[in-house]
Amino acid sequence: AGGGAGGGSAGGAAGGGAAGGAAGGGAGGGSVLNCASITGDRATQVCARWKCDRMDMTEGTWSGALDPTCNPGDMTATARNNSLRLINLYRFLANLPAVTLDATRSSKAQACALMMDANNALSHTPPTTWKCYSAAGAEAAGKSNICSGRAVGCIDLYMSDTGNDTTIGHRRWFLSNSLGPIGIGGTPGGSCHWVIGGTGAAGAQYTAFPPSGPVPLQSIAIPGVPSVDVVGWTVQSDALNLTNATATVKENGVSKPVVTTTLGQGYGSTYAIKFVPQGWTTQAGKTYAVTVSGGSLTAAINYTVQPLACP
């Protein structure tokens, strides 16, 4: 898979950084959800995973210190695992394998997060004049999704990926065939997720988001961040040339208008497009048949999204 465009950058920085609170308890209807053993059909599984994997979204504490001490410290293991679990939740929804953590990359990502926090700024190429500058932190900055918020709350921001209209690069990196192992570092005012240079080999011909098949509506209209309907649905591929391809969407057989744009190459995938709904939003209980064709494609891509109102 291609590396990041712009000198190894993971794309524009994600703004904001709302940290999610802890979600509610067991499933509705009086049933008890066994998060340790999720079974059933795909629809049951995606709803269970959405609920289980978001039950603990706590950010933990940070053991470091800002300027002048410049101690990167560390985030709590629980918070790092919470962040990783959210990434793997979205990868599960997109029919991709889970990724694991790399301790060295997490250590460098921690130094990166310290730099972002200490300077109250985001940069994939931080200058040596920055407060708390380190070579390790700068290396991670060039290979990470970077955010001014905390490591758990920023995952939803990255998947929405507002403000990165020409690349949707953060989402594409998290859904990359090559992703993993990754590094995660965070402070109260910054976080870095090392995504570039992975050895993953998922091998998906293409990856769509929203994905084919049953999917929680909440993963499209993501709580607390701009909806994927506003930012754009995406299809990414390392194998299929999506340049100048066009998407069409039919809701229960009725054509729905979208505007398709070819995205910049190399951000988590060689090729990608986005298509933005015009005057409509995704509804649970309906089916959305997507066809991507034309441009440099030699054959059309067809898949159907089935949004669910998960309890």
PDB file of C-alpha atoms in Angstrom:
ATOM      1  CA  ALA A   1       0.000   0.000   0.000  1.00  0.00           C
ATOM      2  CA  GLY A   2       1.104   3.502  -0.714  1.00  0.00           C
ATOM      3  CA  GLY A   3       2.519   5.646   2.040  1.00  0.00           C
ATOM      4  CA  GLY A   4       1.108   8.964   3.082  1.00  0.00           C
ATOM      5  CA  ALA A   5       1.241  11.812   0.621  1.00  0.00           C
ATOM      6  CA  GLY A   6       3.106  14.959   1.529  1.00  0.00           C
ATOM      7  CA  GLY A   7       6.325  13.502   2.897  1.00  0.00           C
ATOM      8  CA  GLY A   8       4.796  10.701   4.881  1.00  0.00           C
ATOM      9  CA  SER A   9       2.033  12.790   6.388  1.00  0.00           C
ATOM     10  CA  ALA A  10      -1.147  11.093   7.475  1.00  0.00           C
ATOM     11  CA  GLY A  11      -3.178  13.968   6.093  1.00  0.00           C
ATOM     12  CA  GLY A  12      -4.554  17.121   7.640  1.00  0.00           C
ATOM     13  CA  ALA A  13      -4.987  17.287  11.366  1.00  0.00           C
ATOM     14  CA  ALA A  14      -8.261  16.406  12.968  1.00  0.00           C
ATOM     15  CA  GLY A  15      -9.624  19.353  14.870  1.00  0.00           C
ATOM     16  CA  GLY A  16     -11.519  19.450  18.108  1.00  0.00           C
ATOM     17  CA  GLY A  17     -11.327  16.417  20.260  1.00  0.00           C
ATOM     18  CA  ALA A  18     -14.419  15.703  22.283  1.00  0.00           C
ATOM     19  CA  ALA A  19     -13.804  12.877  24.702  1.00  0.00           C
ATOM     20  CA  GLY A  20     -16.603  10.351  24.914  1.00  0.00           C
ATOM     21  CA  GLY A  21     -18.112   9.361  28.225  1.00  0.00           C
ATOM     22  CA  ALA A  22     -18.933   5.837  29.282  1.00  0.00           C
ATOM     23  CA  ALA A  23     -21.855   4.353  27.395  1.00  0.00           C
ATOM     24  CA  GLY A  24     -24.797   2.584  28.991  1.00  0.00           C
ATOM     25  CA  GLY A  25     -25.010  -0.971  30.256  1.00  0.00           C
ATOM     26  CA  GLY A  26     -26.556  -4.105  28.791  1.00  0.00           C
ATOM     27  CA  ALA A  27     -28.769  -4.463  25.756  1.00  0.00           C
ATOM     28  CA  GLY A  28     -32.376  -3.354  25.867  1.00  0.00           C
ATOM     29  CA  GLY A  29     -35.440  -5.491  26.228  1.00  0.00           C
ATOM     30  CA  GLY A  30     -34.268  -7.074  29.455  1.00  0.00           C
ATOM     31  CA  SER A  31     -31.648  -9.247  27.755  1.00  0.00           C
ATOM     32  CA  VAL A  32     -28.121  -9.525  29.085  1.00  0.00           C
ATOM     33  CA  LEU A  33     -25.380  -8.802  26.561  1.00  0.00           C
ATOM     34  CA  ASN A  34     -22.383 -11.118  26.873  1.00  0.00           C
ATOM     35  CA  CYS A  35     -19.552  -9.044  25.460  1.00  0.00           C
ATOM     36  CA  ALA A  36     -17.068 -11.862  25.992  1.00  0.00           C
ATOM     37  CA  SER A  37     -18.920 -14.106  23.550  1.00  0.00           C
ATOM     38  CA  ILE A  38     -20.760 -12.303  20.756  1.00  0.00           C
ATOM     39  CA  THR A  39     -22.708 -14.672  18.526  1.00  0.00           C
ATOM     40  CA  GLY A  40     -25.635 -14.571  16.123  1.00  0.00           C
ATOM     41  CA  ASP A  41     -26.084 -13.296  12.598  1.00  0.00           C
ATOM     42  CA  ARG A  42     -24.145 -10.340  11.211  1.00  0.00           C
ATOM     43  CA  ALA A  43     -26.822  -7.819  12.195  1.00  0.00           C
ATOM     44  CA  THR A  44     -26.813  -9.072  15.779  1.00  0.00           C
ATOM     45  CA  GLN A  45     -23.028  -9.037  15.901  1.00  0.00           C
ATOM     46  CA  VAL A  46     -22.508  -5.502  14.587  1.00  0.00           C
ATOM     47  CA  CYS A  47     -25.020  -4.083  17.071  1.00  0.00           C
ATOM     48  CA  ALA A  48     -23.471  -6.046  19.931  1.00  0.00           C
ATOM     49  CA  ARG A  49     -19.967  -4.960  18.994  1.00  0.00           C
ATOM     50  CA  TRP A  50     -21.061  -1.323  18.736  1.00  0.00           C
ATOM     51  CA  LYS A  51     -22.495  -1.479  22.245  1.00  0.00           C
ATOM     52  CA  CYS A  52     -19.783  -3.608  23.855  1.00  0.00           C
ATOM     53  CA  ASP A  53     -16.790  -1.866  22.311  1.00  0.00           C
ATOM     54  CA  ARG A  54     -18.069   1.568  23.366  1.00  0.00           C
ATOM     55  CA  MET A  55     -18.999   0.723  26.958  1.00  0.00           C
ATOM     56  CA  ASP A  56     -15.673   1.984  28.302  1.00  0.00           C
ATOM     57  CA  MET A  57     -14.525   5.162  26.567  1.00  0.00           C
ATOM     58  CA  THR A  58     -12.664   6.576  29.544  1.00  0.00           C
ATOM     59  CA  GLU A  59      -9.474   8.501  28.809  1.00  0.00           C
ATOM     60  CA  GLY A  60      -7.586   7.579  31.978  1.00  0.00           C
ATOM     61  CA  THR A  61      -4.801   9.736  33.360  1.00  0.00           C
ATOM     62  CA  TRP A  62      -1.442  11.008  32.115  1.00  0.00           C
ATOM     63  CA  SER A  63       1.771  10.581  34.076  1.00  0.00           C
ATOM     64  CA  GLY A  64       3.841  13.199  32.224  1.00  0.00           C
ATOM     65  CA  ALA A  65       4.376  16.957  32.394  1.00  0.00           C
ATOM     66  CA  LEU A  66       4.460  19.831  29.908  1.00  0.00           C
ATOM     67  CA  ASP A  67       7.131  22.510  29.417  1.00  0.00           C
ATOM     68  CA  PRO A  68       9.574  23.087  31.064  1.00  0.00           C
ATOM     69  CA  THR A  69       9.787  19.522  32.400  1.00  0.00           C
ATOM     70  CA  CYS A  70       8.793  18.009  29.044  1.00  0.00           C
ATOM     71  CA  ASN A  71       8.159  14.535  30.388  1.00  0.00           C
ATOM     72  CA  PRO A  72       6.137  12.508  27.852  1.00  0.00           C
ATOM     73  CA  GLY A  73       5.076  10.113  30.601  1.00  0.00           C
ATOM     74  CA  ASP A  74       2.414   7.690  29.496  1.00  0.00           C
ATOM     75  CA  MET A  75      -1.321   7.285  29.213  1.00  0.00           C
ATOM     76  CA  THR A  76      -2.950   4.516  31.215  1.00  0.00           C
ATOM     77  CA  ALA A  77      -3.017   1.100  29.579  1.00  0.00           C
ATOM     78  CA  THR A  78      -6.805   1.007  29.856  1.00  0.00           C
ATOM     79  CA  ALA A  79      -7.161   4.214  27.857  1.00  0.00           C
ATOM     80  CA  ARG A  80      -4.738   3.015  25.179  1.00  0.00           C
ATOM     81  CA  ASN A  81      -6.691  -0.226  24.901  1.00  0.00           C
ATOM     82  CA  ASN A  82      -9.968   1.715  24.735  1.00  0.00           C
ATOM     83  CA  SER A  83      -8.607   3.696  21.785  1.00  0.00           C
ATOM     84  CA  LEU A  84      -7.356   0.554  20.047  1.00  0.00           C
ATOM     85  CA  ARG A  85     -10.695  -1.175  20.608  1.00  0.00           C
ATOM     86  CA  LEU A  86     -12.554   1.665  18.846  1.00  0.00           C
ATOM     87  CA  ILE A  87     -10.232   1.455  15.851  1.00  0.00           C
ATOM     88  CA  ASN A  88     -10.807  -2.286  15.674  1.00  0.00           C
ATOM     89  CA  LEU A  89     -14.560  -1.755  16.036  1.00  0.00           C
ATOM     90  CA  TYR A  90     -14.631   0.347  12.887  1.00  0.00           C
ATOM     91  CA  ARG A  91     -12.378  -2.165  11.122  1.00  0.00           C
ATOM     92  CA  PHE A  92     -14.740  -4.979  12.138  1.00  0.00           C
ATOM     93  CA  LEU A  93     -17.700  -3.055  10.709  1.00  0.00           C
ATOM     94  CA  ALA A  94     -15.730  -2.620   7.467  1.00  0.00           C
ATOM     95  CA  ASN A  95     -14.909  -6.357   7.310  1.00  0.00           C
ATOM     96  CA  LEU A  96     -11.210  -5.827   8.034  1.00  0.00           C
ATOM     97  CA  PRO A  97      -8.971  -7.698  10.499  1.00  0.00           C
ATOM     98  CA  ALA A  98      -8.076  -6.225  13.868  1.00  0.00           C
ATOM     99  CA  VAL A  99      -4.703  -4.572  14.462  1.00  0.00           C
ATOM    100  CA  THR A 100      -2.393  -4.724  17.467  1.00  0.00           C
ATOM    101  CA  LEU A 101      -0.159  -2.295  19.349  1.00  0.00           C
ATOM    102  CA  ASP A 102       3.585  -1.857  18.931  1.00  0.00           C
ATOM    103  CA  ALA A 103       5.323  -0.665  22.108  1.00  0.00           C
ATOM    104  CA  THR A 104       8.066   1.267  20.303  1.00  0.00           C
ATOM    105  CA  ARG A 105       5.592   3.098  18.095  1.00  0.00           C
ATOM    106  CA  SER A 106       3.407   3.864  21.110  1.00  0.00           C
ATOM    107  CA  SER A 107       6.416   5.306  22.957  1.00  0.00           C
ATOM    108  CA  LYS A 108       7.226   7.594  20.034  1.00  0.00           C
ATOM    109  CA  ALA A 109       3.538   8.484  19.649  1.00  0.00           C
ATOM    110  CA  GLN A 110       3.576   9.482  23.314  1.00  0.00           C
ATOM    111  CA  ALA A 111       6.442  11.904  22.608  1.00  0.00           C
ATOM    112  CA  CYS A 112       4.452  13.203  19.633  1.00  0.00           C
ATOM    113  CA  ALA A 113       1.386  13.841  21.790  1.00  0.00           C
ATOM    114  CA  LEU A 114       3.496  15.776  24.309  1.00  0.00           C
ATOM    115  CA  MET A 115       4.741  18.062  21.513  1.00  0.00           C
ATOM    116  CA  MET A 116       1.240  18.743  20.174  1.00  0.00           C
ATOM    117  CA  ASP A 117      -0.045  19.510  23.668  1.00  0.00           C
ATOM    118  CA  ALA A 118       2.933  21.643  24.745  1.00  0.00           C
ATOM    119  CA  ASN A 119       2.672  23.853  21.655  1.00  0.00           C
ATOM    120  CA  ASN A 120      -1.126  23.906  21.460  1.00  0.00           C
ATOM    121  CA  ALA A 121      -0.734  23.196  17.756  1.00  0.00           C
ATOM    122  CA  LEU A 122      -0.752  20.335  15.273  1.00  0.00           C
ATOM    123  CA  SER A 123       1.995  19.606  12.766  1.00  0.00           C
ATOM    124  CA  HIS A 124       3.155  16.548  10.861  1.00  0.00           C
ATOM    125  CA  THR A 125       6.544  18.294  10.439  1.00  0.00           C
ATOM    126  CA  PRO A 126       7.170  20.037  13.773  1.00  0.00           C
ATOM    127  CA  PRO A 127      10.185  22.384  13.820  1.00  0.00           C
ATOM    128  CA  THR A 128      13.083  21.814  16.196  1.00  0.00           C
ATOM    129  CA  THR A 129      12.184  25.132  17.848  1.00  0.00           C
ATOM    130  CA  TRP A 130       8.991  23.640  19.276  1.00  0.00           C
ATOM    131  CA  LYS A 131       8.630  23.268  23.009  1.00  0.00           C
ATOM    132  CA  CYS A 132       9.368  19.708  24.154  1.00  0.00           C
ATOM    133  CA  TYR A 133      10.774  18.818  20.724  1.00  0.00           C
ATOM    134  CA  SER A 134      12.256  15.345  20.334  1.00  0.00           C
ATOM    135  CA  ALA A 135      13.391  13.354  17.326  1.00  0.00           C
ATOM    136  CA  ALA A 136      11.175  10.458  18.375  1.00  0.00           C
ATOM    137  CA  GLY A 137       8.135  12.700  18.659  1.00  0.00           C
ATOM    138  CA  ALA A 138       8.845  14.342  15.318  1.00  0.00           C
ATOM    139  CA  GLU A 139       9.200  10.949  13.648  1.00  0.00           C
ATOM    140  CA  ALA A 140       5.831   9.889  15.012  1.00  0.00           C
ATOM    141  CA  ALA A 141       4.237  13.179  13.963  1.00  0.00           C
ATOM    142  CA  GLY A 142       5.109  12.423  10.351  1.00  0.00           C
ATOM    143  CA  LYS A 143       3.631   8.942  10.533  1.00  0.00           C
ATOM    144  CA  SER A 144       0.510   9.523  12.607  1.00  0.00           C
ATOM    145  CA  ASN A 145      -3.025  10.751  12.652  1.00  0.00           C
ATOM    146  CA  ILE A 146      -2.711  13.706  15.032  1.00  0.00           C
ATOM    147  CA  CYS A 147      -5.440  15.346  17.077  1.00  0.00           C
ATOM    148  CA  SER A 148      -5.792  18.134  19.624  1.00  0.00           C
ATOM    149  CA  GLY A 149      -8.075  15.941  21.711  1.00  0.00           C
ATOM    150  CA  ARG A 150      -7.575  12.771  23.705  1.00  0.00           C
ATOM    151  CA  ALA A 151      -6.749   9.367  22.296  1.00  0.00           C
ATOM    152  CA  VAL A 152     -10.153   7.719  22.762  1.00  0.00           C
ATOM    153  CA  GLY A 153     -12.437  10.584  21.802  1.00  0.00           C
ATOM    154  CA  CYS A 154     -10.478  11.386  18.646  1.00  0.00           C
ATOM    155  CA  ILE A 155     -11.286   8.052  16.963  1.00  0.00           C
ATOM    156  CA  ASP A 156     -14.854   9.122  16.154  1.00  0.00           C
ATOM    157  CA  LEU A 157     -13.472  12.448  14.882  1.00  0.00           C
ATOM    158  CA  TYR A 158     -11.081  10.633  12.574  1.00  0.00           C
ATOM    159  CA  MET A 159     -13.839   8.411  11.192  1.00  0.00           C
ATOM    160  CA  SER A 160     -16.029  11.435  10.512  1.00  0.00           C
ATOM    161  CA  ASP A 161     -12.934  13.251   9.189  1.00  0.00           C
ATOM    162  CA  THR A 162     -14.501  16.651   8.700  1.00  0.00           C
ATOM    163  CA  GLY A 163     -12.151  19.306   7.348  1.00  0.00           C
ATOM    164  CA  ASN A 164     -10.158  16.915   5.160  1.00  0.00           C
ATOM    165  CA  ASP A 165     -12.361  17.102   2.104  1.00  0.00           C
ATOM    166  CA  THR A 166      -9.711  16.285  -0.498  1.00  0.00           C
ATOM    167  CA  THR A 167      -8.344  13.164   1.197  1.00  0.00           C
ATOM    168  CA  ILE A 168     -10.553  11.793   4.028  1.00  0.00           C
ATOM    169  CA  GLY A 169      -7.104  10.584   5.014  1.00  0.00           C
ATOM    170  CA  HIS A 170      -7.629   9.752   8.672  1.00  0.00           C
ATOM    171  CA  ARG A 171     -10.564   7.432   7.967  1.00  0.00           C
ATOM    172  CA  ARG A 172      -8.719   5.791   5.106  1.00  0.00           C
ATOM    173  CA  TRP A 173      -5.654   5.093   7.259  1.00  0.00           C
ATOM    174  CA  PHE A 174      -7.735   3.380   9.940  1.00  0.00           C
ATOM    175  CA  LEU A 175      -9.391   1.298   7.197  1.00  0.00           C
ATOM    176  CA  SER A 176      -6.142   0.586   5.358  1.00  0.00           C
ATOM    177  CA  ASN A 177      -5.152  -2.882   4.171  1.00  0.00           C
ATOM    178  CA  SER A 178      -1.612  -2.194   5.398  1.00  0.00           C
ATOM    179  CA  LEU A 179      -2.507  -0.916   8.878  1.00  0.00           C
ATOM    180  CA  GLY A 180      -0.813  -2.406  11.911  1.00  0.00           C
ATOM    181  CA  PRO A 181       0.827  -2.763  14.233  1.00  0.00           C
ATOM    182  CA  ILE A 182       0.058   0.784  15.368  1.00  0.00           C
ATOM    183  CA  GLY A 183       1.238   3.116  18.102  1.00  0.00           C
ATOM    184  CA  ILE A 184      -1.016   5.211  20.337  1.00  0.00           C
ATOM    185  CA  GLY A 185       0.087   8.100  22.524  1.00  0.00           C
ATOM    186  CA  GLY A 186      -1.944  10.694  24.359  1.00  0.00           C
ATOM    187  CA  THR A 187      -2.009  13.560  26.835  1.00  0.00           C
ATOM    188  CA  PRO A 188      -4.985  15.657  27.971  1.00  0.00           C
ATOM    189  CA  GLY A 189      -4.331  18.072  25.088  1.00  0.00           C
ATOM    190  CA  GLY A 190      -3.051  15.951  22.238  1.00  0.00           C
ATOM    191  CA  SER A 191      -2.897  12.464  20.781  1.00  0.00           C
ATOM    192  CA  CYS A 192      -1.022  10.674  18.020  1.00  0.00           C
ATOM    193  CA  HIS A 193      -1.956   7.404  16.330  1.00  0.00           C
ATOM    194  CA  TRP A 194       0.955   5.950  14.343  1.00  0.00           C
ATOM    195  CA  VAL A 195      -0.575   4.518  11.166  1.00  0.00           C
ATOM    196  CA  ILE A 196       2.046   4.718   8.397  1.00  0.00           C
ATOM    197  CA  GLY A 197       4.461   1.907   7.577  1.00  0.00           C
ATOM    198  CA  GLY A 198       2.328  -0.987   8.715  1.00  0.00           C
ATOM    199  CA  THR A 199       2.856  -4.595   7.736  1.00  0.00           C
ATOM    200  CA  GLY A 200      -0.821  -5.470   7.552  1.00  0.00           C
ATOM    201  CA  ALA A 201      -1.969  -7.524   4.584  1.00  0.00           C
ATOM    202  CA  ALA A 202      -5.757  -7.448   4.749  1.00  0.00           C
ATOM    203  CA  GLY A 203      -5.947  -7.773   0.980  1.00  0.00           C
ATOM    204  CA  ALA A 204      -9.421  -6.286   0.560  1.00  0.00           C
ATOM    205  CA  GLN A 205     -10.145  -5.493  -3.097  1.00  0.00           C
ATOM    206  CA  TYR A 206     -11.933  -2.395  -1.875  1.00  0.00           C
ATOM    207  CA  THR A 207     -13.218  -1.068   1.427  1.00  0.00           C
ATOM    208  CA  ALA A 208     -16.339   1.046   1.701  1.00  0.00           C
ATOM    209  CA  PHE A 209     -17.555   3.180   4.562  1.00  0.00           C
ATOM    210  CA  PRO A 210     -20.387   2.906   5.354  1.00  0.00           C
ATOM    211  CA  PRO A 211     -19.645  -0.739   4.550  1.00  0.00           C
ATOM    212  CA  SER A 212     -21.566  -3.440   2.758  1.00  0.00           C
ATOM    213  CA  GLY A 213     -24.151  -5.308   4.805  1.00  0.00           C
ATOM    214  CA  PRO A 214     -25.658  -4.578   8.214  1.00  0.00           C
ATOM    215  CA  VAL A 215     -24.103  -1.591   9.998  1.00  0.00           C
ATOM    216  CA  PRO A 216     -25.183   0.477  13.023  1.00  0.00           C
ATOM    217  CA  LEU A 217     -26.729   3.771  11.958  1.00  0.00           C
ATOM    218  CA  GLN A 218     -24.752   5.278  14.857  1.00  0.00           C
ATOM    219  CA  SER A 219     -21.519   4.558  12.977  1.00  0.00           C
ATOM    220  CA  ILE A 220     -22.733   6.823  10.165  1.00  0.00           C
ATOM    221  CA  ALA A 221     -24.472   9.494  12.238  1.00  0.00           C
ATOM    222  CA  ILE A 222     -21.641   9.274  14.785  1.00  0.00           C
ATOM    223  CA  PRO A 223     -22.597  10.775  18.160  1.00  0.00           C
ATOM    224  CA  GLY A 224     -20.977  14.126  18.842  1.00  0.00           C
ATOM    225  CA  VAL A 225     -19.209  14.620  15.501  1.00  0.00           C
ATOM    226  CA  PRO A 226     -20.287  15.576  11.951  1.00  0.00           C
ATOM    227  CA  SER A 227     -22.162  12.769  10.225  1.00  0.00           C
ATOM    228  CA  VAL A 228     -20.512  10.665   7.546  1.00  0.00           C
ATOM    229  CA  ASP A 229     -23.476  11.769   5.407  1.00  0.00           C
ATOM    230  CA  VAL A 230     -22.150  15.341   5.620  1.00  0.00           C
ATOM    231  CA  VAL A 231     -18.464  14.569   5.117  1.00  0.00           C
ATOM    232  CA  GLY A 232     -18.991  11.816   2.553  1.00  0.00           C
ATOM    233  CA  TRP A 233     -19.224   8.076   2.088  1.00  0.00           C
ATOM    234  CA  THR A 234     -15.947   6.582   0.877  1.00  0.00           C
ATOM    235  CA  VAL A 235     -14.635   3.709  -1.203  1.00  0.00           C
ATOM    236  CA  GLN A 236     -10.896   3.032  -1.104  1.00  0.00           C
ATOM    237  CA  SER A 237      -8.735   0.484  -2.881  1.00  0.00           C
ATOM    238  CA  ASP A 238      -5.137  -0.445  -3.554  1.00  0.00           C
ATOM    239  CA  ALA A 239      -6.083  -2.674  -6.493  1.00  0.00           C
ATOM    240  CA  LEU A 240      -8.910  -0.883  -8.312  1.00  0.00           C
ATOM    241  CA  ASN A 241      -8.210   2.475  -9.940  1.00  0.00           C
ATOM    242  CA  LEU A 242     -11.050   4.684  -8.721  1.00  0.00           C
ATOM    243  CA  THR A 243      -9.813   7.816 -10.477  1.00  0.00           C
ATOM    244  CA  ASN A 244     -12.775   9.731 -11.938  1.00  0.00           C
ATOM    245  CA  ALA A 245     -15.205   6.945 -11.023  1.00  0.00           C
ATOM    246  CA  THR A 246     -18.788   7.932 -10.194  1.00  0.00           C
ATOM    247  CA  ALA A 247     -21.041   6.571  -7.460  1.00  0.00           C
ATOM    248  CA  THR A 248     -24.800   6.135  -7.617  1.00  0.00           C
ATOM    249  CA  VAL A 249     -27.010   5.323  -4.641  1.00  0.00           C
ATOM    250  CA  LYS A 250     -30.515   3.855  -4.597  1.00  0.00           C
ATOM    251  CA  GLU A 251     -32.542   3.886  -1.367  1.00  0.00           C
ATOM    252  CA  ASN A 252     -35.030   1.012  -1.516  1.00  0.00           C
ATOM    253  CA  GLY A 253     -34.715   1.199  -5.293  1.00  0.00           C
ATOM    254  CA  VAL A 254     -35.150   4.968  -5.592  1.00  0.00           C
ATOM    255  CA  SER A 255     -32.188   6.983  -6.875  1.00  0.00           C
ATOM    256  CA  LYS A 256     -30.750   9.442  -4.351  1.00  0.00           C
ATOM    257  CA  PRO A 257     -28.518  12.310  -5.490  1.00  0.00           C
ATOM    258  CA  VAL A 258     -24.836  12.319  -4.514  1.00  0.00           C
ATOM    259  CA  VAL A 259     -21.782  14.311  -5.581  1.00  0.00           C
ATOM    260  CA  THR A 260     -18.693  12.164  -6.236  1.00  0.00           C
ATOM    261  CA  THR A 261     -15.105  13.407  -5.848  1.00  0.00           C
ATOM    262  CA  THR A 262     -11.818  11.602  -6.506  1.00  0.00           C
ATOM    263  CA  LEU A 263      -9.638  11.825  -3.393  1.00  0.00           C
ATOM    264  CA  GLY A 264      -5.886  12.305  -3.145  1.00  0.00           C
ATOM    265  CA  GLN A 265      -3.785   9.177  -3.594  1.00  0.00           C
ATOM    266  CA  GLY A 266      -1.677   7.518  -0.913  1.00  0.00           C
ATOM    267  CA  TYR A 267      -3.599   8.290   2.257  1.00  0.00           C
ATOM    268  CA  GLY A 268      -4.169   4.773   3.576  1.00  0.00           C
ATOM    269  CA  SER A 269      -4.997   3.517   0.090  1.00  0.00           C
ATOM    270  CA  THR A 270      -3.697   4.041  -3.399  1.00  0.00           C
ATOM    271  CA  TYR A 271      -7.083   5.153  -4.726  1.00  0.00           C
ATOM    272  CA  ALA A 272     -10.271   6.517  -3.187  1.00  0.00           C
ATOM    273  CA  ILE A 273     -13.455   8.429  -3.873  1.00  0.00           C
ATOM    274  CA  LYS A 274     -16.017  10.098  -1.671  1.00  0.00           C
ATOM    275  CA  PHE A 275     -19.655  10.719  -2.452  1.00  0.00           C
ATOM    276  CA  VAL A 276     -21.763  13.131  -0.455  1.00  0.00           C
ATOM    277  CA  PRO A 277     -25.551  12.762  -0.100  1.00  0.00           C
ATOM    278  CA  GLN A 278     -27.419  15.787  -1.418  1.00  0.00           C
ATOM    279  CA  GLY A 279     -30.534  16.691   0.562  1.00  0.00           C
ATOM    280  CA  TRP A 280     -31.010  13.307   2.238  1.00  0.00           C
ATOM    281  CA  THR A 281     -29.658  11.382   5.204  1.00  0.00           C
ATOM    282  CA  THR A 282     -29.196   7.684   5.818  1.00  0.00           C
ATOM    283  CA  GLN A 283     -32.180   6.023   7.508  1.00  0.00           C
ATOM    284  CA  ALA A 284     -32.258   2.840   9.551  1.00  0.00           C
ATOM    285  CA  GLY A 285     -34.343   0.020   8.110  1.00  0.00           C
ATOM    286  CA  LYS A 286     -33.756   1.007   4.496  1.00  0.00           C
ATOM    287  CA  THR A 287     -31.273  -0.457   2.032  1.00  0.00           C
ATOM    288  CA  TYR A 288     -28.792   1.557   0.013  1.00  0.00           C
ATOM    289  CA  ALA A 289     -27.550  -0.048  -3.193  1.00  0.00           C
ATOM    290  CA  VAL A 290     -24.272   1.556  -4.265  1.00  0.00           C
ATOM    291  CA  THR A 291     -22.718   1.262  -7.718  1.00  0.00           C
ATOM    292  CA  VAL A 292     -19.286   2.711  -8.463  1.00  0.00           C
ATOM    293  CA  SER A 293     -18.369   2.743 -12.142  1.00  0.00           C
ATOM    294  CA  GLY A 294     -16.683   4.640 -14.932  1.00  0.00           C
ATOM    295  CA  GLY A 295     -13.452   6.567 -14.900  1.00  0.00           C
ATOM    296  CA  SER A 296     -10.479   4.217 -14.767  1.00  0.00           C
ATOM    297  CA  LEU A 297     -12.464   1.225 -13.466  1.00  0.00           C
ATOM    298  CA  THR A 298     -12.637  -1.791 -15.754  1.00  0.00           C
ATOM    299  CA  ALA A 299     -15.682  -3.231 -13.956  1.00  0.00           C
ATOM    300  CA  ALA A 300     -18.336  -1.751 -11.706  1.00  0.00           C
ATOM    301  CA  ILE A 301     -18.308  -2.153  -7.917  1.00  0.00           C
ATOM    302  CA  ASN A 302     -21.677  -3.035  -6.391  1.00  0.00           C
ATOM    303  CA  TYR A 303     -22.602  -3.357  -2.722  1.00  0.00           C
ATOM    304  CA  THR A 304     -25.571  -2.713  -0.436  1.00  0.00           C
ATOM    305  CA  VAL A 305     -25.523  -0.882   2.904  1.00  0.00           C
ATOM    306  CA  GLN A 306     -28.121  -1.913   5.500  1.00  0.00           C
ATOM    307  CA  PRO A 307     -28.230   0.644   8.354  1.00  0.00           C
ATOM    308  CA  LEU A 308     -29.624  -0.669  11.632  1.00  0.00           C
ATOM    309  CA  ALA A 309     -31.252   1.093  14.573  1.00  0.00           C
ATOM    310  CA  CYS A 310     -29.217  -0.807  17.137  1.00  0.00           C
ATOM    311  CA  PRO A 311     -30.762  -0.862  20.629  1.00  0.00           C
TER     312      PRO A 311
END
